[in-house]
Amino acid sequence: MSMMHLLTHPIIVRDAAVGKSALTQVFHSDGSHFPKGYSMTIGQEICVKSVSLPETSDTVELFIYDSAGKEMFADYAAQFWDHPSAVMVVFDVNNEKSFHSCLKWFERVKNKSSQHIPAVLVGNKTDLMDRRIVTTESAKSFAQGNGMEYFECSAKSQENVEAPFKFLAETFRKMYYERLEVMKSLAA
Amino acid sequence: MDVATAESGAQILLATSSDSGNPPENMIDGRLDTFWASTGLYPQEFILSFTTLVNLKTIKVNSFQVKGLKIERSVQQEPTDFETLKDAELSPSDASLQTEEYKVDSSTAKHLRFIITSGYDHFFSVHRLSVEGSPVS
């Protein structure tokens, strides 16, 4: 087994559950900001998170672009649309509007990109049990119908926040090994 | 003669991706079935160094999924003061290697820097580098 350090192209996160308990904010706090040379060209919204996969000797560095509250199809975000490594869509399970806006947004992403992108749908703020509106079933069925993996978490109580990122890291690693097989077969 | 082989003393001084299973030296071992693979993100680059200053004739690159490729040269003893030699956009290849050959007559170099500015996939590979040239006497 080789030692490897994979880097993703920015993963686009659409976090409609903005506010104090936004998922990426929790995530950022134990990640670190990208070195100056890179952030100068891309802007400050990119942060990097290292995910080591204990069952392998590999590490995946996730570059995360948090698009919270911004119009994604404008300005410099456009440059990521060619080859984002993955997409993460976060919604608030207590807010039906945020769920529907995520769905719409994801449709646009899918139509825009030419290749298959690993994607996860994340239902956030599950700590507010009595206010819940979007059911696990309906979110899961939307995710499945669109080739996404579904996760639920609570950024506020730090529950399950690592899982969707770990899933993306594992998917990206798997993709790398699949590509290596293709590369190996080329000169045969 | 091919001056870009490990046999002739050429070296890869630096490469921005390192998967120990597919090291950058694989580009100069004269084989097509071994390769250097990028481990994500663009741009990527590597520097090829010759034992001595050489007169360049052609540079040949066998690769997969490379799109934007910039080749620069340095005539200094240390790899500094690079200037552009070639700026190319490669065509995609489906299930075969990309083969690019550039005529770079009347140029000399001690180091060549290859910058892969973009690709057709998250990952790309470079299988073989060949540089026709001769040591400056």
Coordinates of C-alpha atoms in Angstrom, one line a residue:
Chain A
M1 CA 0.0 0.0 0.0
S2 CA 1.4 3.3 -1.0
M3 CA 1.4 6.4 1.2
M4 CA -0.7 9.1 -0.4
H5 CA -1.9 12.5 0.0
L6 CA -4.8 13.4 -2.2
L7 CA -6.1 17.0 -2.7
T8 CA -9.5 17.8 -3.9
H9 CA -10.5 20.6 -6.2
P10 CA -12.7 22.8 -4.2
I11 CA -15.8 21.1 -2.9
I12 CA -18.7 23.4 -3.2
V13 CA -20.9 23.6 -0.2
R14 CA -24.2 25.2 -0.4
D15 CA -25.2 25.8 3.2
A16 CA -28.8 27.0 3.4
A17 CA -28.8 26.5 7.2
V18 CA -26.8 29.7 7.7
G19 CA -26.3 31.1 11.1
K20 CA -24.5 30.1 14.2
S21 CA -24.8 26.4 13.7
A22 CA -23.8 26.4 10.0
L23 CA -22.0 23.1 9.3
T24 CA -19.0 24.5 7.6
Q25 CA -18.3 26.9 10.4
V26 CA -18.0 24.1 12.8
F27 CA -15.9 22.3 10.4
H28 CA -13.7 25.3 9.7
S29 CA -12.9 25.7 13.4
D30 CA -10.7 22.7 13.5
G31 CA -9.5 23.1 9.9
S32 CA -6.9 25.7 9.0
H33 CA -7.0 28.4 6.4
F34 CA -5.2 27.9 3.2
P35 CA -1.6 29.3 2.8
K36 CA -1.4 32.8 1.4
G37 CA -0.2 32.1 -2.1
Y38 CA -3.3 30.2 -3.0
S39 CA -5.9 32.2 -1.1
M40 CA -4.7 35.3 -2.9
T41 CA -6.0 34.0 -6.2
I42 CA -9.1 32.3 -5.0
G43 CA -10.3 34.5 -2.2
Q44 CA -10.8 33.8 1.5
E45 CA -13.8 31.5 1.3
I46 CA -11.6 28.5 0.7
C47 CA -10.6 26.4 3.7
V48 CA -8.8 23.1 3.9
K49 CA -9.5 20.1 6.0
S50 CA -7.3 17.1 6.3
V51 CA -9.1 13.8 6.6
S52 CA -7.0 10.7 7.3
L53 CA -8.6 7.4 6.4
P54 CA -7.4 5.1 9.2
E55 CA -8.1 1.9 7.3
T56 CA -5.6 3.0 4.7
S57 CA -2.4 5.0 4.9
D58 CA -3.9 7.7 2.8
T59 CA -4.9 11.3 3.7
V60 CA -7.3 13.4 1.7
E61 CA -7.2 17.2 2.0
L62 CA -10.6 18.6 1.3
F63 CA -10.7 22.1 -0.1
I64 CA -14.0 23.6 0.8
Y65 CA -15.7 26.5 -0.8
D66 CA -18.5 27.7 1.3
S67 CA -21.1 29.4 -0.8
A68 CA -23.4 30.3 2.0
G69 CA -25.8 33.1 1.1
K70 CA -24.1 33.9 -2.2
E71 CA -25.3 33.6 -5.7
M72 CA -23.2 30.7 -7.0
F73 CA -23.4 31.4 -10.6
A74 CA -21.8 34.8 -10.5
D75 CA -18.3 36.0 -9.9
Y76 CA -15.3 33.8 -9.3
A77 CA -17.2 30.8 -8.1
A78 CA -17.9 30.1 -11.8
Q79 CA -14.3 28.9 -12.2
F80 CA -15.1 25.8 -10.0
W81 CA -17.9 24.6 -12.1
D82 CA -15.7 22.9 -14.6
H83 CA -14.3 20.4 -12.2
P84 CA -15.5 20.6 -8.6
S85 CA -14.4 17.4 -6.9
A86 CA -17.7 17.1 -5.0
V87 CA -20.7 18.9 -3.9
M88 CA -22.3 19.2 -0.5
V89 CA -25.8 20.6 0.0
V90 CA -26.8 21.5 3.5
F91 CA -30.4 22.3 4.5
D92 CA -32.2 23.0 7.8
V93 CA -34.6 20.1 8.6
N94 CA -36.8 22.6 10.4
N95 CA -37.2 24.8 7.4
E96 CA -39.0 23.5 4.3
K97 CA -38.0 26.5 2.2
S98 CA -34.3 25.7 2.8
F99 CA -34.9 22.2 1.6
H100 CA -36.7 23.2 -1.6
S101 CA -34.1 25.8 -2.4
C102 CA -31.4 23.2 -2.0
L103 CA -33.2 20.9 -4.4
K104 CA -33.5 23.6 -7.0
W105 CA -29.9 24.6 -6.6
F106 CA -28.7 21.1 -7.0
E107 CA -30.7 20.6 -10.2
R108 CA -28.8 23.6 -11.6
V109 CA -25.5 22.2 -10.6
K110 CA -26.3 18.9 -12.2
N111 CA -27.3 20.5 -15.4
K112 CA -24.2 22.7 -15.5
S113 CA -21.5 20.1 -15.1
S114 CA -20.5 17.7 -17.8
Q115 CA -19.3 14.8 -15.6
H116 CA -20.6 12.9 -12.6
I117 CA -19.8 14.6 -9.3
P118 CA -19.9 12.9 -6.0
A119 CA -22.6 14.6 -3.9
V120 CA -24.0 14.6 -0.4
L121 CA -27.2 16.0 1.0
V122 CA -27.0 17.0 4.6
G123 CA -30.0 17.7 6.9
N124 CA -28.7 20.0 9.6
K125 CA -30.1 21.2 13.0
T126 CA -31.6 17.9 14.0
D127 CA -31.2 19.0 17.7
L128 CA -34.4 21.0 17.5
M129 CA -36.6 17.9 17.6
D130 CA -40.0 19.4 18.1
R131 CA -39.6 21.9 15.3
R132 CA -38.7 19.4 12.6
I133 CA -40.6 19.7 9.3
V134 CA -38.6 17.8 6.6
T135 CA -38.7 14.1 7.4
T136 CA -35.8 11.8 7.0
E137 CA -37.7 9.8 4.5
S138 CA -38.4 12.6 2.1
A139 CA -34.9 13.9 2.2
K140 CA -33.5 10.4 1.8
S141 CA -35.7 9.7 -1.2
F142 CA -34.7 12.9 -2.9
A143 CA -31.0 12.1 -2.3
Q144 CA -31.4 8.6 -3.7
G145 CA -33.3 9.8 -6.7
N146 CA -30.4 12.2 -7.5
G147 CA -27.5 10.0 -6.9
M148 CA -26.6 11.7 -3.6
E149 CA -25.7 10.2 -0.2
Y150 CA -27.9 11.5 2.6
F151 CA -26.6 12.4 6.1
E152 CA -28.2 14.1 9.1
C153 CA -26.3 16.0 11.7
S154 CA -26.4 18.7 14.2
A155 CA -23.7 21.3 13.9
K156 CA -24.7 22.8 17.2
S157 CA -24.4 19.7 19.3
Q158 CA -21.5 18.5 17.0
E159 CA -23.3 15.3 16.2
N160 CA -22.3 13.4 13.1
V161 CA -20.7 16.5 11.5
E162 CA -17.6 14.6 10.3
A163 CA -19.6 11.9 8.5
P164 CA -20.4 13.6 5.3
F165 CA -16.9 15.0 4.9
K166 CA -15.4 11.6 5.6
F167 CA -17.8 10.0 3.0
L168 CA -16.6 12.6 0.4
A169 CA -12.9 11.9 1.2
E170 CA -13.5 8.2 0.8
T171 CA -15.3 8.6 -2.4
F172 CA -12.6 10.8 -3.8
R173 CA -9.9 8.3 -2.8
K174 CA -11.8 5.5 -4.4
M175 CA -12.1 7.6 -7.6
Y176 CA -8.3 8.0 -7.6
Y177 CA -7.7 4.3 -7.4
E178 CA -10.1 3.7 -10.2
R179 CA -8.3 6.2 -12.4
L180 CA -5.0 4.5 -11.6
E181 CA -6.3 1.3 -13.0
V182 CA -7.2 3.0 -16.2
M183 CA -3.8 4.7 -16.4
K184 CA -2.1 1.3 -15.9
S185 CA -4.1 -0.3 -18.7
L186 CA -3.2 2.4 -21.3
A187 CA 0.2 1.2 -22.3
A188 CA -0.7 -2.5 -22.2
Chain B
M1 CA 20.0 11.1 -28.3
D2 CA 17.4 11.1 -25.5
V3 CA 18.8 13.3 -22.8
A4 CA 15.7 12.9 -20.5
T5 CA 16.5 9.4 -19.2
A6 CA 17.6 8.5 -15.7
E7 CA 20.3 6.5 -17.5
S8 CA 21.7 9.6 -19.1
G9 CA 21.8 11.3 -15.7
A10 CA 18.6 13.3 -16.0
Q11 CA 16.7 13.9 -12.7
I12 CA 13.3 15.1 -11.6
L13 CA 14.2 17.8 -9.1
L14 CA 10.7 18.6 -7.9
A15 CA 7.2 17.4 -8.4
T16 CA 4.1 18.7 -6.8
S17 CA 2.3 15.4 -6.4
S18 CA 3.7 12.4 -4.6
D19 CA 2.1 9.0 -4.5
S20 CA 4.9 6.7 -3.5
G21 CA 3.4 4.0 -5.7
N22 CA 3.7 6.2 -8.8
P23 CA 6.8 8.4 -8.3
P24 CA 7.9 11.1 -10.7
E25 CA 11.0 9.1 -11.6
N26 CA 8.6 6.9 -13.6
M27 CA 8.5 9.6 -16.3
I28 CA 12.2 9.1 -17.1
D29 CA 12.6 5.4 -16.9
G30 CA 12.0 4.9 -20.6
R31 CA 8.8 3.0 -20.1
L32 CA 5.3 3.8 -21.1
D33 CA 3.6 1.4 -18.6
T34 CA 4.9 3.3 -15.5
F35 CA 3.8 6.8 -14.8
W36 CA 3.7 9.8 -12.4
A37 CA 0.1 10.4 -11.3
S38 CA -1.2 13.7 -10.0
T39 CA -3.1 13.4 -6.7
G40 CA -5.6 16.2 -7.2
L41 CA -5.8 19.9 -7.8
Y42 CA -4.4 22.1 -10.5
P43 CA -1.9 23.4 -11.4
Q44 CA 0.8 20.8 -11.0
E45 CA 4.4 21.0 -12.0
F46 CA 7.7 19.2 -12.1
I47 CA 11.3 20.1 -13.1
L48 CA 13.5 18.0 -15.2
S49 CA 17.2 18.6 -14.9
F50 CA 20.0 17.6 -17.3
T51 CA 23.5 16.9 -16.2
T52 CA 24.8 19.7 -18.4
L53 CA 23.5 22.4 -20.7
V54 CA 21.9 20.8 -23.8
N55 CA 20.9 21.9 -27.3
L56 CA 17.2 20.9 -27.6
K57 CA 15.6 19.5 -30.7
T58 CA 12.3 18.0 -29.7
I59 CA 10.4 17.4 -26.5
K60 CA 8.0 14.5 -26.5
V61 CA 5.4 13.9 -23.8
N62 CA 3.1 10.8 -23.3
S63 CA 0.3 11.6 -20.9
F64 CA -3.3 11.1 -20.0
Q65 CA -6.0 13.6 -19.2
V66 CA -3.7 16.6 -19.5
K67 CA -5.3 19.7 -21.0
G68 CA -3.2 22.9 -20.4
L69 CA 0.6 22.3 -20.6
K70 CA 3.3 24.9 -20.3
I71 CA 6.9 24.1 -20.8
E72 CA 9.6 26.5 -19.6
R73 CA 13.4 26.4 -19.7
S74 CA 16.2 27.6 -17.6
V75 CA 19.9 27.8 -18.7
Q76 CA 21.1 28.6 -15.2
Q77 CA 23.1 26.0 -13.1
E78 CA 20.3 26.3 -10.4
P79 CA 16.7 26.1 -11.6
T80 CA 15.9 29.8 -11.7
D81 CA 14.9 32.4 -14.3
F82 CA 12.6 30.2 -16.3
E83 CA 11.2 31.4 -19.6
T84 CA 8.4 30.0 -21.6
L85 CA 9.2 27.6 -24.4
K86 CA 5.8 26.2 -25.2
D87 CA 2.2 26.9 -24.2
A88 CA -0.2 24.2 -25.5
E89 CA -3.7 22.9 -25.1
L90 CA -3.8 19.1 -25.6
S91 CA -6.8 17.2 -27.1
P92 CA -8.5 14.7 -24.9
S93 CA -7.8 11.0 -25.6
D94 CA -10.4 8.5 -24.8
A95 CA -8.7 5.3 -23.8
S96 CA -5.2 5.9 -25.0
L97 CA -2.2 8.0 -24.2
Q98 CA -1.8 11.5 -25.5
T99 CA 1.3 11.9 -27.6
E100 CA 2.7 15.4 -28.0
E101 CA 5.8 16.3 -29.8
Y102 CA 7.2 19.8 -29.8
K103 CA 10.0 21.1 -32.0
V104 CA 12.2 23.4 -30.0
D105 CA 15.2 23.8 -32.3
S106 CA 17.8 26.4 -31.4
S107 CA 17.0 26.4 -27.7
T108 CA 19.3 25.4 -24.9
A109 CA 18.4 24.3 -21.4
K110 CA 19.8 23.0 -18.2
H111 CA 16.3 22.6 -16.7
L112 CA 12.9 22.2 -18.1
R113 CA 9.8 23.0 -16.1
F114 CA 6.5 21.4 -17.0
I115 CA 3.4 23.1 -15.6
I116 CA 0.1 21.3 -16.1
T117 CA -2.4 24.1 -15.7
S118 CA -5.6 22.1 -16.3
G119 CA -6.9 18.6 -17.1
Y120 CA -9.8 16.7 -18.4
D121 CA -10.3 14.9 -15.1
H122 CA -9.6 15.3 -11.4
F123 CA -6.3 13.3 -12.0
F124 CA -3.8 13.0 -14.8
S125 CA -0.7 11.0 -15.5
V126 CA 2.6 11.5 -17.4
H127 CA 4.0 8.3 -18.6
R128 CA 7.1 9.2 -20.5
L129 CA 9.3 12.2 -21.3
S130 CA 11.7 12.1 -24.2
V131 CA 14.0 15.0 -25.0
E132 CA 16.1 14.8 -28.2
G133 CA 19.1 16.9 -27.8
S134 CA 22.9 16.9 -27.3
P135 CA 25.2 18.3 -24.7
V136 CA 26.6 21.8 -25.5
S137 CA 30.2 21.3 -26.2

